[in-house]
Coordinates of C-alpha atoms in Angstrom, one line a residue:
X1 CA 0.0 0.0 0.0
X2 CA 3.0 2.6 0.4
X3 CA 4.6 2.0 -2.9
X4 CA 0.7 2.1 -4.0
X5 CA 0.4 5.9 -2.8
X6 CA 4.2 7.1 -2.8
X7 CA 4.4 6.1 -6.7
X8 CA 0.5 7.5 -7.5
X9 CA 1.8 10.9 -5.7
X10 CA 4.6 11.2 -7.4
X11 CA 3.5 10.3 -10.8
X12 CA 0.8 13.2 -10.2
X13 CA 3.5 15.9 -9.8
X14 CA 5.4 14.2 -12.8
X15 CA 2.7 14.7 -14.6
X16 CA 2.8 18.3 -14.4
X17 CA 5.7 19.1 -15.6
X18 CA 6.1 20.8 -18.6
X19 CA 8.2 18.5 -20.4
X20 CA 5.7 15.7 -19.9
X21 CA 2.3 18.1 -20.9
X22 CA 4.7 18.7 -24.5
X23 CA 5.1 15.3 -24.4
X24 CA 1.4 14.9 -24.6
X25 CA 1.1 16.6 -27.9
X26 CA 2.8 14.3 -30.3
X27 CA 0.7 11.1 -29.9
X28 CA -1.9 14.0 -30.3
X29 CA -1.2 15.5 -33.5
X30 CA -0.7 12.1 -34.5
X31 CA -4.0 10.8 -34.0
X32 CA -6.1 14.0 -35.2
X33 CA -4.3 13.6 -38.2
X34 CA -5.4 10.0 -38.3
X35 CA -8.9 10.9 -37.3
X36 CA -8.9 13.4 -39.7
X37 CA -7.7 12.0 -42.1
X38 CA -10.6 8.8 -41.4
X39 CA -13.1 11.4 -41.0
X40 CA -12.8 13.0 -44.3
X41 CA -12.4 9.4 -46.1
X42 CA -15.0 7.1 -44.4
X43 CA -17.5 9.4 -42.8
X44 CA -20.3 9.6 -45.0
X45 CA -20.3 6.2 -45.9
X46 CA -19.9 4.8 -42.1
X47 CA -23.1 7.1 -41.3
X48 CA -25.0 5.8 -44.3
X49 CA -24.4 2.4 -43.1
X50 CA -25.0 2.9 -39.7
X51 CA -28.7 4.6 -40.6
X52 CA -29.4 1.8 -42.5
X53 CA -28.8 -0.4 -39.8
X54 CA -31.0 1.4 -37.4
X55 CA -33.8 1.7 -40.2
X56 CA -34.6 -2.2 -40.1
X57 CA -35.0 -2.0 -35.8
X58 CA -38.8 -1.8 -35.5
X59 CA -37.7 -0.8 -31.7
X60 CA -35.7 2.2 -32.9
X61 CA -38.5 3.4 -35.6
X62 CA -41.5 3.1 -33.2
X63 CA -39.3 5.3 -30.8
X64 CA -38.3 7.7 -34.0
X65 CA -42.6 8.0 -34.6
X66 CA -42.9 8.8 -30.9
X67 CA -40.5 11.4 -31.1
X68 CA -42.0 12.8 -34.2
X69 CA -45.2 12.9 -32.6
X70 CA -43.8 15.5 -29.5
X71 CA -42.4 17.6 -32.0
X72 CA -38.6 16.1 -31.4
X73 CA -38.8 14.2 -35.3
X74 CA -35.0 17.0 -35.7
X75 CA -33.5 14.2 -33.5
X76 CA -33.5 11.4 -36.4
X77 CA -30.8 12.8 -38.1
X78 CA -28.0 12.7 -35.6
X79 CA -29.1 9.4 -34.2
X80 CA -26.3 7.3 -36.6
X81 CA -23.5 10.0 -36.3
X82 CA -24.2 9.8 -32.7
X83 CA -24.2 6.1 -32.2
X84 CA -20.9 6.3 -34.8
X85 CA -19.5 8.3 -32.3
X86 CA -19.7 5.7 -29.6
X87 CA -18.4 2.8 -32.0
X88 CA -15.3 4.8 -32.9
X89 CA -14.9 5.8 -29.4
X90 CA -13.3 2.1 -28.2
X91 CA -11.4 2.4 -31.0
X92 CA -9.9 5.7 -30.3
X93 CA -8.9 4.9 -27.0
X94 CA -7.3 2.3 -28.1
X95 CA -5.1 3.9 -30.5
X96 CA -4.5 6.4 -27.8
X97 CA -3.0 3.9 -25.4
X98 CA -0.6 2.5 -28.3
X99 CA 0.2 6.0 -29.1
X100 CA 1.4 6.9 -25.5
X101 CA 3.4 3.4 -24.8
X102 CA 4.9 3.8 -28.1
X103 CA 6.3 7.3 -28.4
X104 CA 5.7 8.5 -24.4
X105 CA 6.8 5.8 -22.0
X106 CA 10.0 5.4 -22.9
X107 CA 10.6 9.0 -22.4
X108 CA 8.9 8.9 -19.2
X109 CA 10.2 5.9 -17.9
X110 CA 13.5 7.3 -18.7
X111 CA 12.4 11.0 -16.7
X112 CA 11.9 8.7 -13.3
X113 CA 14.7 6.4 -13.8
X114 CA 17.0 9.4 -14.1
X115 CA 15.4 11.7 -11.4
X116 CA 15.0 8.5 -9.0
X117 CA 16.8 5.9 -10.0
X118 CA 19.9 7.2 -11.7
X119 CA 22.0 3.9 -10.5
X120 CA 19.8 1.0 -11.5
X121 CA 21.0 -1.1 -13.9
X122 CA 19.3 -1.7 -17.3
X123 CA 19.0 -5.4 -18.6
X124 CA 17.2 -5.2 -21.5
X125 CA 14.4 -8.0 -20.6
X126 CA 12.5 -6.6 -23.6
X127 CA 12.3 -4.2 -26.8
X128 CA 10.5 -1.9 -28.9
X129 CA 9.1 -4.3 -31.6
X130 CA 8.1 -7.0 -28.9
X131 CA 6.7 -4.3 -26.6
X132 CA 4.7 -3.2 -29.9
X133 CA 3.9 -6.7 -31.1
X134 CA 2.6 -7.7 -27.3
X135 CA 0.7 -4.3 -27.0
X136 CA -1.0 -4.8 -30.2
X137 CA -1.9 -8.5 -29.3
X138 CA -3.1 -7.5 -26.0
X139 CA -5.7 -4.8 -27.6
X140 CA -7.1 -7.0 -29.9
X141 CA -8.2 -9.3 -26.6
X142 CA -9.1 -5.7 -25.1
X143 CA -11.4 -5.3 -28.1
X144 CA -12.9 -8.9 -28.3
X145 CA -13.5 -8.9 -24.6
X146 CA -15.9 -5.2 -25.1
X147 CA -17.7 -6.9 -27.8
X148 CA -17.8 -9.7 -26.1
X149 CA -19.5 -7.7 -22.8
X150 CA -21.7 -5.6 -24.6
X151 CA -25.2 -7.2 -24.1
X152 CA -24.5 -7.3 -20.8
X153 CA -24.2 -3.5 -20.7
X154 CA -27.9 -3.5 -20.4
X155 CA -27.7 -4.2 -16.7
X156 CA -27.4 -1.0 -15.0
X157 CA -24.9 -1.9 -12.4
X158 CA -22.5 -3.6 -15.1
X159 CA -22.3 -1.1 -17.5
X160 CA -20.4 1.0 -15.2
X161 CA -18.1 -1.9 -14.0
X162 CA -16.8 -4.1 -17.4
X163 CA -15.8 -1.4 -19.4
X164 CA -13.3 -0.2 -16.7
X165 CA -12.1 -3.9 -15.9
X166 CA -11.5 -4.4 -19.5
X167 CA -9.9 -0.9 -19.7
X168 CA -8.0 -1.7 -16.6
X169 CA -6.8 -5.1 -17.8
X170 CA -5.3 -3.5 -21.1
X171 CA -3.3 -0.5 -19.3
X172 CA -1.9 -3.0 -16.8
X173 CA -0.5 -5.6 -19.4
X174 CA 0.8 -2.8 -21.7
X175 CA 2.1 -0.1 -19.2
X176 CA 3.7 -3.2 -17.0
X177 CA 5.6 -4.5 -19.8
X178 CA 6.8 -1.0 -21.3
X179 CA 7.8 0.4 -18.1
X180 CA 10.3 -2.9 -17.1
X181 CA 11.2 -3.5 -20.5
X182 CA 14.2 -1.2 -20.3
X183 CA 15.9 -2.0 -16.9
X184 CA 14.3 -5.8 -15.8
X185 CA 15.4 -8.9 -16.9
X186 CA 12.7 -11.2 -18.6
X187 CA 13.0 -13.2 -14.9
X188 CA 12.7 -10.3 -13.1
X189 CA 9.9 -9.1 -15.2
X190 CA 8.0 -12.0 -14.0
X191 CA 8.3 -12.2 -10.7
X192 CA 7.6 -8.7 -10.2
X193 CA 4.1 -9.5 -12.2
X194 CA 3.8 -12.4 -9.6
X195 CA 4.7 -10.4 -6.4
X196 CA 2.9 -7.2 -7.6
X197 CA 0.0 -8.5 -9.9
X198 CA -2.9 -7.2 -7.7
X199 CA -1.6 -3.4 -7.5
X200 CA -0.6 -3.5 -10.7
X201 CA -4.2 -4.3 -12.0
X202 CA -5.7 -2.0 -9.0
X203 CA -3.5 1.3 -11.1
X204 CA -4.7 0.0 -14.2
X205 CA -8.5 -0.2 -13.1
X206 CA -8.7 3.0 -11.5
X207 CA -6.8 4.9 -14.8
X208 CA -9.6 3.1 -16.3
X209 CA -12.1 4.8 -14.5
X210 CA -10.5 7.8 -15.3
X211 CA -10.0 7.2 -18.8
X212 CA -13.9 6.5 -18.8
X213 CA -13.8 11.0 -18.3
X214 CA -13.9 11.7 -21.7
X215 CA -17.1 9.9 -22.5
X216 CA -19.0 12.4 -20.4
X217 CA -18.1 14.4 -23.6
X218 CA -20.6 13.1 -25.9
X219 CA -23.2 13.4 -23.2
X220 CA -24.3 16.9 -24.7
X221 CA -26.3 14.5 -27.4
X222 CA -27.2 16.1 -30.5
X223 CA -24.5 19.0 -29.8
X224 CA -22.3 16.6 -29.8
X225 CA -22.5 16.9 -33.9
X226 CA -22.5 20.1 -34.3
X227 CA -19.1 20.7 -31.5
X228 CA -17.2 17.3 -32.9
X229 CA -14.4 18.7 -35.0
X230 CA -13.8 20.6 -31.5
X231 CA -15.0 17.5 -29.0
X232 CA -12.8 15.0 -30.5
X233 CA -9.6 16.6 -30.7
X234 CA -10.0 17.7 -26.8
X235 CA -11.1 13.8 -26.3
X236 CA -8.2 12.6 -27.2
X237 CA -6.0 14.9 -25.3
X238 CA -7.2 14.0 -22.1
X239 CA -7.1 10.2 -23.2
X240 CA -3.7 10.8 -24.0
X241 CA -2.7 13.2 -20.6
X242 CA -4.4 10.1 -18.7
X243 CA -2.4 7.0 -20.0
X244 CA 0.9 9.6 -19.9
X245 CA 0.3 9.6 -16.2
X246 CA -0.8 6.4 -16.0
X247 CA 2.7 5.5 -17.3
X248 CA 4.4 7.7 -15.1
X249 CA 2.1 5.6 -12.2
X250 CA 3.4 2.0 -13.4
X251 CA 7.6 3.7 -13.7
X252 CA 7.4 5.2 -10.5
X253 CA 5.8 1.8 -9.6
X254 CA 7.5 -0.7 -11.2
X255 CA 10.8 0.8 -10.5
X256 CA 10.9 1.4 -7.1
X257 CA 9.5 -2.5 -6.6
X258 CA 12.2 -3.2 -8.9
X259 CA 15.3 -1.8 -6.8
X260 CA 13.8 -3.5 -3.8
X261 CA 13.5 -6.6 -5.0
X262 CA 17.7 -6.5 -6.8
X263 CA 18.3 -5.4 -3.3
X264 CA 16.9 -8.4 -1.9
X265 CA 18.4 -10.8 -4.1
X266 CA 21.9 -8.8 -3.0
X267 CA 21.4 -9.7 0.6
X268 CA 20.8 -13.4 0.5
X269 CA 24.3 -14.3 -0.5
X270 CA 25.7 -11.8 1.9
X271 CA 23.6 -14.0 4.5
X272 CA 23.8 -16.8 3.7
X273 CA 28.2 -16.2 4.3
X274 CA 29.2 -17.1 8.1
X275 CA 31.2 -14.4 9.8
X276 CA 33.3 -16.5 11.4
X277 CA 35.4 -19.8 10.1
X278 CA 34.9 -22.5 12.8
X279 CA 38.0 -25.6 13.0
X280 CA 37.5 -28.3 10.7
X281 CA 36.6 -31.4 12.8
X282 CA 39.5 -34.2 13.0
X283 CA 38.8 -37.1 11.1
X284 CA 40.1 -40.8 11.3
X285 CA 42.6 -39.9 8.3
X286 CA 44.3 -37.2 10.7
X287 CA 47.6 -37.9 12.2
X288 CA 47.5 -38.5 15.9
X289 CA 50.7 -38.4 18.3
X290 CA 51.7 -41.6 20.2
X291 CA 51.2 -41.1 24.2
X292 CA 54.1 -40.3 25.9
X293 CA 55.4 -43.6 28.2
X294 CA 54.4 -44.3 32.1
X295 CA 56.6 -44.6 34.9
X296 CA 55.0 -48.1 35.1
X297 CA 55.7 -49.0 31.9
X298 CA 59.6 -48.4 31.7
X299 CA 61.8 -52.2 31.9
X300 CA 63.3 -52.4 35.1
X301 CA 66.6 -53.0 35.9

């Protein structure tokens, strides 16, 4: 529990420093540009598809005729751009986590290691393109697992509890592998995972609930629409501000439980050495001295 709060502290003054809040902007510019660049191809046909979809729900067109019938008939044609929105919206989260373990952890990791940890030694347990590979892997899972949940979405109490776990589950696996790959060993990557699994999963979880923010974005409904080429770009941001201090969370983390445990494996040996060299014990093979002769024994004259 005190590495818990000493590393979440820490990483929320790290994150407020101006190095890290530039930092923040590159996987941002990268991923407007993507969006943008998305948007501008795929729009029109993604919401054509979508409002066909919704057209063959008799559900959704009795609700639609209800609507019409109070005077709110406007709302027809933002329901598929809005329900776009949320589709796209696992997706850009998702992107948004790659983006920050690929171009912002190592950075950051790097920021606490030389502020904190200027003397531990790196080992090289892991790499970019694995990192990437095993990031990429681990989404797809991510993704399956949401699609996966979704009907279950309907009951009120889990709709505000699986998206966070699966959310949670994904920043753990991919923070806790970026932020040891540099200094642990493979081994000591895995038994830190063993030792520290639980809190490692409790920082992803409750980034997850943070991460969840953002959606409270698209709340606004139908202006929602009109403000996206404003609401997206600020989304993403603050997805990206949140996994960059969820990273600095796991280094600060990961780190610190790192130097304890290459301290502990230093102090075994050093134990395990007796301070003092007691006399071998004589064996049958050791020469023994012949007793010297008695009085008694001497010839006599």
């Amino acid at each position: 529990m005190n590495l818990f709060l000493d590393s979440f502290w820490r990483a929320l003054v790290y994150s407020l420093r101006p190095r890290v809040i530039a930092l923040s902007f590159l996987p941002l510019v990268l991923m407007v540009a993507l969006s943008g660049g998305l948007v501008y191809f795929f729009w029109e046909p993604a919401v054509q598809a979508v409002q066909a979809w919704l057209d063959e729900l008799a559900l959704l067109e009795s609700l639609m005729r209800w609507l019409e019938s109070v005077g709110a008939g406007n709302l027809r044609s933002v329901v598929a751009p809005l329900v776009l929105l949320m589709l796209t919206l696992p997706v850009i989260i998702i992107l948004s986590l790659l983006a920050v373990a690929s171009f912002m952890t190592p950075s950051l990791v790097a920021l606490v290691a030389e502020r904190r940890f200027p003397r531990l030694e790196r080992r090289h347990g892991g790499s970019f393109w694995r990192g990437l590979l095993f990031a990429v892997g681990t989404s797809l899972l991510a993704a399956l697992a949401l699609v996966v949940s979704v009907p279950l979405w309907l009951i009120p109490p889990l709709v505000v509890v699986l998206p966070p776990l699966v959310w949670g589950w994904l920043t753990y696996r991919v923070m806790a592998y970026d932020t040891l790959a540099e200094h642990a060993s493979r081994e000591e990557r895995a038994e830190l995972l063993r030792r520290h699994r639980l809190w490692l999963l409790a920082i992803g979880i409750l980034t997850g609930y943070l991460g969840a923010a953002p959606g409270l974005i698209w709340a606004v409904g139908a202006m929602a629409i009109v403000f996206a080429p404003l609401l997206v770009p600020l989304a993403i941001w603050i997805y990206t501000f949140v996994f960059a201090f969820s990273s600095l969370w796991f280094a600060h983390f990961c780190l610190a439980a790192l130097t304890a445990l290459r301290a502990e494996a230093a102090a075994v040996p050093a134990a395990a050495v007796p301070l003092t060299s007691s006399p071998a014990p004589a064996t049958s093979d050791t020469p023994t001295l012949p007793d010297a002769p008695h009085a008694d024994d001497q010839p006599h004259a």
